[in-house]
Short mmCIF file of C-alpha atoms in Angstrom, two decimals:
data_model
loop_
_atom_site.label_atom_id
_atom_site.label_comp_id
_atom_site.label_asym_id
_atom_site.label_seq_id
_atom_site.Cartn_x
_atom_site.Cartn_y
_atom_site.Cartn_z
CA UNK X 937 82.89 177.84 -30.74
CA UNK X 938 86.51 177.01 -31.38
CA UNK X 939 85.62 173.76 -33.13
CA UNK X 940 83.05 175.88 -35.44
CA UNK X 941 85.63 178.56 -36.42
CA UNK X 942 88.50 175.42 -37.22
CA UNK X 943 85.46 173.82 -39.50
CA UNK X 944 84.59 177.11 -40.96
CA UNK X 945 88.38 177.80 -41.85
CA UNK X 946 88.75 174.29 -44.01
CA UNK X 947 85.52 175.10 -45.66
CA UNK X 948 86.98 178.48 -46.61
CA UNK X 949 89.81 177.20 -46.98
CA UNK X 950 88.99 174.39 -49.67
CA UNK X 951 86.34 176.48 -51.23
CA UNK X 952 89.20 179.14 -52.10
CA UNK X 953 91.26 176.71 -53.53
CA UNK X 954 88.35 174.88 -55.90
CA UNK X 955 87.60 178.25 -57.22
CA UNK X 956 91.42 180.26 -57.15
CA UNK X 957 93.19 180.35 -60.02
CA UNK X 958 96.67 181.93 -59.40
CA UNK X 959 97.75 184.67 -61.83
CA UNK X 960 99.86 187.66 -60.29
CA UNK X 961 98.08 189.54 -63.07
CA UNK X 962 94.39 188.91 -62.71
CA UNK X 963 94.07 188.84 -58.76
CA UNK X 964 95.66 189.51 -55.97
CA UNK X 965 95.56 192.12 -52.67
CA UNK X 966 96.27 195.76 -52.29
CA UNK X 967 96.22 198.36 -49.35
CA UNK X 968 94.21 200.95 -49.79
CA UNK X 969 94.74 204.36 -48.38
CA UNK X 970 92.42 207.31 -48.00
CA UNK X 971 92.93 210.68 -47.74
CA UNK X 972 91.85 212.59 -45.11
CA UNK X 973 88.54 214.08 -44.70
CA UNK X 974 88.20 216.81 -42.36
CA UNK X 975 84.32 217.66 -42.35
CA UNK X 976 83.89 214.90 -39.71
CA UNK X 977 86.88 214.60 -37.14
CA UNK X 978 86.74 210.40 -37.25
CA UNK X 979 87.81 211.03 -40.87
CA UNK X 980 90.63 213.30 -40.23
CA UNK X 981 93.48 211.32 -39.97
CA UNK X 982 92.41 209.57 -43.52
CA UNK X 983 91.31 205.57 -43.81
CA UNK X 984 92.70 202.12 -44.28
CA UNK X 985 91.09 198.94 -46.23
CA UNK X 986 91.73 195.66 -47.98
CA UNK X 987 91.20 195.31 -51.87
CA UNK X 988 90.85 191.76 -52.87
CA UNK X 989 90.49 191.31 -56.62
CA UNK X 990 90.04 188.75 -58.97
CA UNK X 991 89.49 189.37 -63.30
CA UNK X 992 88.94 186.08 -63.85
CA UNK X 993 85.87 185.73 -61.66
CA UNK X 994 85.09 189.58 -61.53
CA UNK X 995 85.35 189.98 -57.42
CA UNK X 996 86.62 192.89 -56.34
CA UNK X 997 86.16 193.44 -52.85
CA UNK X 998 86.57 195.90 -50.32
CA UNK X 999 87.49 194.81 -46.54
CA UNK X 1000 86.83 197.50 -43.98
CA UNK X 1001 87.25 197.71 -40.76
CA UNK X 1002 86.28 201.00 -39.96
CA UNK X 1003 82.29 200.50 -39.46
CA UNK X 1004 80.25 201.71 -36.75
CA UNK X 1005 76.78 201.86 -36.30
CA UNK X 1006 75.16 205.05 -34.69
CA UNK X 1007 72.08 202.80 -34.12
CA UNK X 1008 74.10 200.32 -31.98
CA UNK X 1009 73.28 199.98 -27.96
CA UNK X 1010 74.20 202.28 -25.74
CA UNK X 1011 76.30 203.71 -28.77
CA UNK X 1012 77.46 207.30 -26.74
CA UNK X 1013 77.87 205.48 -23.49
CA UNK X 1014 79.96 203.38 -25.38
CA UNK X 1015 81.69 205.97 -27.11
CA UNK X 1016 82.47 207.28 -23.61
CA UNK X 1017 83.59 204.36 -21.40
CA UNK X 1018 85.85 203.65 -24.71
CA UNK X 1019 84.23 200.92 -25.35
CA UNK X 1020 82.87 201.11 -29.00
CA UNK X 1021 82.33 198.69 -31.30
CA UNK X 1022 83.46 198.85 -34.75
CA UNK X 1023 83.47 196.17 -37.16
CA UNK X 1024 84.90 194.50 -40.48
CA UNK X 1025 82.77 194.43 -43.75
CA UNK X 1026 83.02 193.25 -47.13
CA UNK X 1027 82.03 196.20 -50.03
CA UNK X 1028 82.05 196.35 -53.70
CA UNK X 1029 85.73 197.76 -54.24
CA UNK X 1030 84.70 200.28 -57.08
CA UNK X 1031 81.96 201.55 -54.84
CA UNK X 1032 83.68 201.94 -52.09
CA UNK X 1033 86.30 204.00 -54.27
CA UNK X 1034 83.44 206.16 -55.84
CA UNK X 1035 82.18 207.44 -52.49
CA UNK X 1036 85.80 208.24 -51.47
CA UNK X 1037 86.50 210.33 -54.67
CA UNK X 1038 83.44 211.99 -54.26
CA UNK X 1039 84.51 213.31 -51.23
CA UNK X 1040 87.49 214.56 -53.04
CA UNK X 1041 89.99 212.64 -50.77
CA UNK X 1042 92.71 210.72 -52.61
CA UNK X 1043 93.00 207.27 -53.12
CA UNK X 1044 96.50 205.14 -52.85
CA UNK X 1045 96.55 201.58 -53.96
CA UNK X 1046 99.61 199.36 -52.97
CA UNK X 1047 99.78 195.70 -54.92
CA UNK X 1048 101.13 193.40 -52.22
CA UNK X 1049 103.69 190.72 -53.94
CA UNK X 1050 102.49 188.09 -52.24
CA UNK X 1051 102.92 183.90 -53.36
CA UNK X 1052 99.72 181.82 -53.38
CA UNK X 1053 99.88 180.35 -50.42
CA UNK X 1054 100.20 183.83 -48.76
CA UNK X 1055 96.98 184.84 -50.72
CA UNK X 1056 94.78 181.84 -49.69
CA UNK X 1057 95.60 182.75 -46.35
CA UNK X 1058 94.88 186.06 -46.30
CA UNK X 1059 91.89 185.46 -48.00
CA UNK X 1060 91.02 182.68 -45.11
CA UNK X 1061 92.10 184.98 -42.93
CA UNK X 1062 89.23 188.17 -43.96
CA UNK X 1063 86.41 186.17 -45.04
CA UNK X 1064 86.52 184.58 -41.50
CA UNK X 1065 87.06 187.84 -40.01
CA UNK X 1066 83.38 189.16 -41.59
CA UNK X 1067 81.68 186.48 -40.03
CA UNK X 1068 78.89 188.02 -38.05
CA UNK X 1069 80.41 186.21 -35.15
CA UNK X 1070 83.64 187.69 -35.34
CA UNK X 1071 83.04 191.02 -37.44
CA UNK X 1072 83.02 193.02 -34.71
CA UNK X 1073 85.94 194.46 -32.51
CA UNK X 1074 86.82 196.99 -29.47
CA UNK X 1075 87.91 200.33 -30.90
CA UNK X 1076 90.92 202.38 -29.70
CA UNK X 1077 91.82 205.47 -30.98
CA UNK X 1078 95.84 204.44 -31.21
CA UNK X 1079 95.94 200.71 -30.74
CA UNK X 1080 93.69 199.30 -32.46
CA UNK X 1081 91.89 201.01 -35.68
CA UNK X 1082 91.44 200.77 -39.72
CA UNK X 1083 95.26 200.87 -39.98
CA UNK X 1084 96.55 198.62 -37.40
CA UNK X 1085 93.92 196.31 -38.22
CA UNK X 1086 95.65 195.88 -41.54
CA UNK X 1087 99.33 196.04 -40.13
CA UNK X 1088 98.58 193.16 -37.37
CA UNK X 1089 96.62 191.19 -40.17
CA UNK X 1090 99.67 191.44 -42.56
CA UNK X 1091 101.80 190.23 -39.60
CA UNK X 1092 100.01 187.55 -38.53
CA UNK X 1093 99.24 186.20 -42.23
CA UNK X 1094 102.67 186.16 -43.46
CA UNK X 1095 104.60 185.76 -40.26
CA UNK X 1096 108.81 186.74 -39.30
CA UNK X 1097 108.90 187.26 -43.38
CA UNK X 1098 107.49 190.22 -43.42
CA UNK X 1099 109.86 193.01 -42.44
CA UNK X 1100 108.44 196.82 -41.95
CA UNK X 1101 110.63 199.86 -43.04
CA UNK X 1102 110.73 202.38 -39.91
CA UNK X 1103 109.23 205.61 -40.29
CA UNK X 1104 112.24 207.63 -38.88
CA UNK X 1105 111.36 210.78 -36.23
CA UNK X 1106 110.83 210.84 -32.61
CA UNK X 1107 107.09 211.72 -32.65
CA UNK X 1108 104.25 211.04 -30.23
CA UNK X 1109 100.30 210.13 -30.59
CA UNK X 1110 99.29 213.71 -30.07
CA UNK X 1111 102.36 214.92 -32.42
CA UNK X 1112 100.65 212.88 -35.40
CA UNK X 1113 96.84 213.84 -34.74
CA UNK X 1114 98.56 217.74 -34.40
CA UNK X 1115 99.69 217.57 -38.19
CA UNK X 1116 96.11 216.21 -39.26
CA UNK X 1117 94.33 218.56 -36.96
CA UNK X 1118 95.32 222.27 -38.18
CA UNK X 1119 92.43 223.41 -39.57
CA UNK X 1120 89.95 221.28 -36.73
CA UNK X 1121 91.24 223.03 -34.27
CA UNK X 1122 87.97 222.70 -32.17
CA UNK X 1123 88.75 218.97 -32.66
CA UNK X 1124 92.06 219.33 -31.52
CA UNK X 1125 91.50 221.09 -28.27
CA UNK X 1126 88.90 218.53 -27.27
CA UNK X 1127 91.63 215.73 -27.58
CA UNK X 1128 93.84 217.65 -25.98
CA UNK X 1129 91.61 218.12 -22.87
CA UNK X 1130 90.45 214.61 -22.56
CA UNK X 1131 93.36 212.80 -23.57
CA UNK X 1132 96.67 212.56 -21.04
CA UNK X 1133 99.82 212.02 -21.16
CA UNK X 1134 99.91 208.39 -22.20
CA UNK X 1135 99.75 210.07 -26.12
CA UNK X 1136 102.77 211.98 -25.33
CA UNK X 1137 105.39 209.19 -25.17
CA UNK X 1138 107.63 209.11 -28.00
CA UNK X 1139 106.28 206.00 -29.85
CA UNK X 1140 107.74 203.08 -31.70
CA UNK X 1141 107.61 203.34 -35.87
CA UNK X 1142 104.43 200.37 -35.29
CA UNK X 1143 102.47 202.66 -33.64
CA UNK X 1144 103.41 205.26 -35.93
CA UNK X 1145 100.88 202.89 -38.24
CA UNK X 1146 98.00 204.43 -36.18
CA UNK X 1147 97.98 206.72 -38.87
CA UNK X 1148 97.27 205.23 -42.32
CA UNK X 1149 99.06 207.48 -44.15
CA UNK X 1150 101.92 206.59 -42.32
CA UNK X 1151 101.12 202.60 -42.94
CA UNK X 1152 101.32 203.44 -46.49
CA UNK X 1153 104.86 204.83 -46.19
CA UNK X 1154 105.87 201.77 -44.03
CA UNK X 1155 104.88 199.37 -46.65
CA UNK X 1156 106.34 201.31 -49.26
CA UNK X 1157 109.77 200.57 -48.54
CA UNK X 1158 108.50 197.10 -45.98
CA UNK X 1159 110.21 193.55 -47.19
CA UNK X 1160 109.43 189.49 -47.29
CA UNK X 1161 112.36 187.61 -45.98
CA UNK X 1162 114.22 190.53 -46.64
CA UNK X 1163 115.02 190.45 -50.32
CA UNK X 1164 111.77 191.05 -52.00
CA UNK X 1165 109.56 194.42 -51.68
CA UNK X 1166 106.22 193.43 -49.94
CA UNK X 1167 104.87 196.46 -52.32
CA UNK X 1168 105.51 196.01 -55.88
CA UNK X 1169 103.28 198.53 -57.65
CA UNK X 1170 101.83 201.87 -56.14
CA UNK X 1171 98.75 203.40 -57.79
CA UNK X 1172 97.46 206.80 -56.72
CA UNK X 1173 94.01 207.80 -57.95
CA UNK X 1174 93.10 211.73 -58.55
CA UNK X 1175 96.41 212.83 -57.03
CA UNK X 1176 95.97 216.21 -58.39
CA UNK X 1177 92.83 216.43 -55.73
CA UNK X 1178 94.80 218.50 -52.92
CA UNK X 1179 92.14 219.71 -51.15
CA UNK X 1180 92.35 223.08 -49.14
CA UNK X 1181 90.52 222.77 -46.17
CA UNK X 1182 88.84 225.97 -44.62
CA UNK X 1183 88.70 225.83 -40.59
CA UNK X 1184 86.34 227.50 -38.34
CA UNK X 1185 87.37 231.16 -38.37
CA UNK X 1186 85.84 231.12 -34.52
CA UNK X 1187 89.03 229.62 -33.39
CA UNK X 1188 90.12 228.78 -29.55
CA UNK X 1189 92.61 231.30 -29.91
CA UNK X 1190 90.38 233.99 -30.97
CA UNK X 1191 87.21 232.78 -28.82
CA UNK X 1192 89.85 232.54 -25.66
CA UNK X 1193 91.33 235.99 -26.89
CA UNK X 1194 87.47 237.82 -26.24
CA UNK X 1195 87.05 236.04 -22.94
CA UNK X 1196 90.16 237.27 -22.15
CA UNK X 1197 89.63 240.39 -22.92
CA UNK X 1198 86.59 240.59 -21.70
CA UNK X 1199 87.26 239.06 -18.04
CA UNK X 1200 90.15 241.75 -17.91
CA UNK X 1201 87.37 244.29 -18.47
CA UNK X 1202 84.76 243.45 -15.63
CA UNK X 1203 87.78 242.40 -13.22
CA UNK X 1204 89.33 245.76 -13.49
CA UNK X 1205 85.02 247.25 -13.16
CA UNK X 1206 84.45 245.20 -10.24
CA UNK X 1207 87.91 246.24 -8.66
CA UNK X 1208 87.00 250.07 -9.37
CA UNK X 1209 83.42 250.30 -8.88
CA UNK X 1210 82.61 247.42 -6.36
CA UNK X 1211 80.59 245.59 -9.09
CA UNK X 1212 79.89 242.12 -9.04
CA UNK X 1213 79.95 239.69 -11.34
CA UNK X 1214 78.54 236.24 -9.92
CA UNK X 1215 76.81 234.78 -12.41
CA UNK X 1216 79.43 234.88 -14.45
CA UNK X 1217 82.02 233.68 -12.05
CA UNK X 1218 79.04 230.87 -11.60
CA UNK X 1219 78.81 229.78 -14.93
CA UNK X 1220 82.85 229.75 -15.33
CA UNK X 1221 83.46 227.39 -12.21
CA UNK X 1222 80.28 225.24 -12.84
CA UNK X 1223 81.90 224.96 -16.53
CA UNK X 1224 85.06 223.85 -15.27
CA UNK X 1225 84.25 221.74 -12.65
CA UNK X 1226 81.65 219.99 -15.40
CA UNK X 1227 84.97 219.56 -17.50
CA UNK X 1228 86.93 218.20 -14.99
CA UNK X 1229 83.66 215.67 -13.94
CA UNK X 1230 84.45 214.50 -17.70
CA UNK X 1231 87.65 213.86 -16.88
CA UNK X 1232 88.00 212.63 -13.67
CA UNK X 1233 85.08 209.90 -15.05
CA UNK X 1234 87.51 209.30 -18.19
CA UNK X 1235 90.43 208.79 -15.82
CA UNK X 1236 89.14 206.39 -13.47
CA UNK X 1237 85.92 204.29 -15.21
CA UNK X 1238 86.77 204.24 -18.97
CA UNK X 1239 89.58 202.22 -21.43
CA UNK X 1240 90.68 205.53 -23.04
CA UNK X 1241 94.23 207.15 -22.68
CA UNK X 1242 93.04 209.62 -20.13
CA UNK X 1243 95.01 208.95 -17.06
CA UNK X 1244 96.99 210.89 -15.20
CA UNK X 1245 95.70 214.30 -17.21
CA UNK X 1246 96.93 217.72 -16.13
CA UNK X 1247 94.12 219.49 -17.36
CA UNK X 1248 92.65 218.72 -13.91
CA UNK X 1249 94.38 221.22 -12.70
CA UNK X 1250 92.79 224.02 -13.91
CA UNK X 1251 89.49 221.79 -14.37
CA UNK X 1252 88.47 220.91 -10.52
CA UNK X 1253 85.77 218.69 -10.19
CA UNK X 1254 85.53 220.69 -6.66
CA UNK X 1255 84.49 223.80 -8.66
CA UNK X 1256 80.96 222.45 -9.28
CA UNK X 1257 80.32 223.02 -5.67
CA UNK X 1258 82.06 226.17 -5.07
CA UNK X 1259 80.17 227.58 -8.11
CA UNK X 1260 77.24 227.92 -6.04
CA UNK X 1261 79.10 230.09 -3.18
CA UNK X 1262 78.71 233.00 -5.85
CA UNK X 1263 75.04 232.65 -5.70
CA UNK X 1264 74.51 232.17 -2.16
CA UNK X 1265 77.83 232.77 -0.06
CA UNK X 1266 77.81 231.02 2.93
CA UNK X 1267 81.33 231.56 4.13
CA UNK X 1268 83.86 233.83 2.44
CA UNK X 1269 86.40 232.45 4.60
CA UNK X 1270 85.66 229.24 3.03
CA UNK X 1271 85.54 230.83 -0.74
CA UNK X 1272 88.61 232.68 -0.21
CA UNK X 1273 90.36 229.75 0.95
CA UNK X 1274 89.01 227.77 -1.68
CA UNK X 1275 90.42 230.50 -4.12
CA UNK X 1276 93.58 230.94 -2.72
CA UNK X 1277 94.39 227.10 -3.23
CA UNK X 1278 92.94 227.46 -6.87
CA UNK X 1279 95.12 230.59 -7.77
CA UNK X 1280 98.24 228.83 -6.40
CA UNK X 1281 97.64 225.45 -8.64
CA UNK X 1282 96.63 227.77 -11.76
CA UNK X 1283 100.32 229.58 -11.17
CA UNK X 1284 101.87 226.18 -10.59
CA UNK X 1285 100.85 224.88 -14.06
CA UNK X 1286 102.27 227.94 -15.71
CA UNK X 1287 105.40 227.61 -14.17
CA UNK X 1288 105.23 224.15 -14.61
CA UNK X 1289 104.13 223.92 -18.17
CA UNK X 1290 107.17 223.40 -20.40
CA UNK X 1291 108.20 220.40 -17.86
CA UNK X 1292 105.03 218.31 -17.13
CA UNK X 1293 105.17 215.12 -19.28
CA UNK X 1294 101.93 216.07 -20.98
CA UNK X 1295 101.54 218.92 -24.41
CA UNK X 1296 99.01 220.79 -23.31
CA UNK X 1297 96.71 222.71 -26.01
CA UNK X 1298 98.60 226.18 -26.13
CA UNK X 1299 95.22 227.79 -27.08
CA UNK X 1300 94.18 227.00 -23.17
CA UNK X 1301 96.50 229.70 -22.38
CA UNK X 1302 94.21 232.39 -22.59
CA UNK X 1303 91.78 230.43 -21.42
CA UNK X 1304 93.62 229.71 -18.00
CA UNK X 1305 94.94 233.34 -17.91
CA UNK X 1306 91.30 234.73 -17.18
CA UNK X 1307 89.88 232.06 -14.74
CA UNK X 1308 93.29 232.78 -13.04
CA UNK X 1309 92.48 236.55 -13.24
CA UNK X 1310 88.84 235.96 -11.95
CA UNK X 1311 89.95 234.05 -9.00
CA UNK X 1312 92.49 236.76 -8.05
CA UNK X 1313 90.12 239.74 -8.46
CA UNK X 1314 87.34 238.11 -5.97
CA UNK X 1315 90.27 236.63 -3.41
CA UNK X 1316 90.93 240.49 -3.03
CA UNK X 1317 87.67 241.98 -3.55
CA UNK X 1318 86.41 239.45 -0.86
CA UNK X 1319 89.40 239.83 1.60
CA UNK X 1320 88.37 244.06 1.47
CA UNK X 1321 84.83 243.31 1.91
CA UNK X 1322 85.51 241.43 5.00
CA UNK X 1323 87.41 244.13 5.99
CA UNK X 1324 85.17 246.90 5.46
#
């Protein structure tokens, strides 16, 4: 295999160089950035590519690396066990840049000053990349997408030349998918749920390049050997297209806010009137411990950032099974027990929740408040039961 890709580079290699005619003004590479687009949470954070171009012969490429197929094997299994292939492919440029506008997301071009030999190289480099044998690649949300893709490629390509302006600001993962997450908020709780506190650490301005709008700013200001700009033209299509997204009006907050509310009202019922309430108190452990099933299977079997998450806390696995003492209650010594141990790791993550090393989703809150007030109404309406 190794011998193939070394005789498949000279081919490219020399069939580059019969047909490349070097003019900084009729061909060369760009970055292209696109804007976010939040109707489908993979496009939120916006998009990354490679624009190879060339007036003399008319190619004008697009290189993406953000392709995955639905249709693919096991494709949710996949997606779960973080183990999901994406791959690189090779588009008509002024398509590619059609479909984009006519999703009304902006479009940033950045002409890379690169020599020839740079050029032939990177075009070595991506046409051997789309290979079927090597198109495709392991997906990770952080480390390795659309825009790191592009930021290792550079790197590799043109070597200890190339020099990336820092991104200044102590930020984290989750602090960058926060600022292109306010109006998905849905979107954003779910991350915050199943991913821990790896995505909490304050991160390096590399990683920063996660994000491909903040690529775009490294490479604004990024050099080659230090004295000449690796960017040296900027083009932004339809910047007056500054779209105002419209979230969900069914927030967490407000959907959080009525369970709250409403678990206040049958707690203080069943307190009051002896009422009970177990199929609700059913389908609220049986939810949780599902959740925390999830996680605990992220955590330990998968290759996503999910270790160590304090969401389990409040999420027990545990609570599938004790969902099922509100139908049928074997042993309310064993429930209350149970409860009491819940209650005082529920109180324990409040007190605890400016310090842990992991931002959890504020909106959970509420959320946590009335499980936490469910648990404490049936310790004591249990406990006076047994009593009586």
């Amino acid at each position: 295999m190794k011998v193939h890709k070394i005789i498949l580079t000279i081919i490219l290699w020399f069939t580059f160089l019969s047909s490349y005619s070097y003019d900084n003004e009729q061909s060369g590479f760009s970055v292209i950035t696109i804007g976010p687009y939040e109707n489908e949470l993979y496009s939120a954070f916006g998009h990354s590519g490679i624009r190879y171009y060339n007036k003399n012969t008319g190619e004008d490429y697009f290189y993406n690396y953000g392709i995955f197929d639905f249709d693919q094997p096991n494709f949710y299994l996949n997606f779960l066990n973080g183990r999901l292939l994406y791959k690189v492919g090779k588009y008509s440029y002024p398509a590619a840049k059609n479909y984009y506008i006519d999703q009304e997301r902006f479009v940033k071009e950045q002409l890379l000053n690169l020599d020839q030999s740079q050029e032939i190289l990177l075009y070595n480099y991506l046409e051997q990349n789309i290979q079927p044998e090597n198109a495709n690649y392991l997906y990770n949300y952080v480390y390795d997408n659309c825009a790191t893709k592009i930021r290792d490629i550079l790197s590799e390509v043109i070597g200890d030349q190339l020099s990336f302006s820092e991104v200044t600001g102590d930020v984290s993962f989750r602090n960058l998918m926060d600022m292109y997450l306010k109006n998905n908020l849905w979107g954003d709780l779910g991350i915050d749920i199943c991913l821990g506190p790896e995505i909490d650490r304050v991160i390096s301005y590399k990683d920063k390049m996660f994000i491909p709008d903040f690529l775009f700013r490294s490479l604004e200001k990024a050099s080659l050997g230090g004295s000449k700009e690796l960017v040296k033209e900027t083009v932004i299509l339809n910047p007056s297209i500054i779209k105002e997204f419209r979230g969900n009006f069914l927030t967490p907050n407000i959907i959080f806010f009525i369970f709250f509310i409403f678990i206040l009202t049958i707690s203080f019922r069943q307190i009051k009137y002896d009422i009970s309430y177990h199929l609700i108190d059913f389908f609220i452990f049986l939810s949780t411990g599902l959740i925390g099933l999830l996680l605990s299977y992220l955590w330990l079997f998968t290759d996503h950032l999910s270790s160590n998450n304090f969401n389990l806390v409040w999420a027990l696995p545990s609570n599938i099974l004790i969902s099922f003492l509100f139908i049928k209650v074997l042993s309310k010594k064993l429930l209350v027990n149970y409860l009491i141990l819940y209650a005082s790791s529920l109180i324990a993550l409040f007190l605890m929740w400016s310090f842990i090393p992991q931002n959890l989703n504020e909106s959970l809150v509420l959320l946590i408040s009335g499980i936490l007030v469910r648990v404490l109404t049936n310790i004591l309406c249990i406990s006076r039961s047994a009593v009586q």
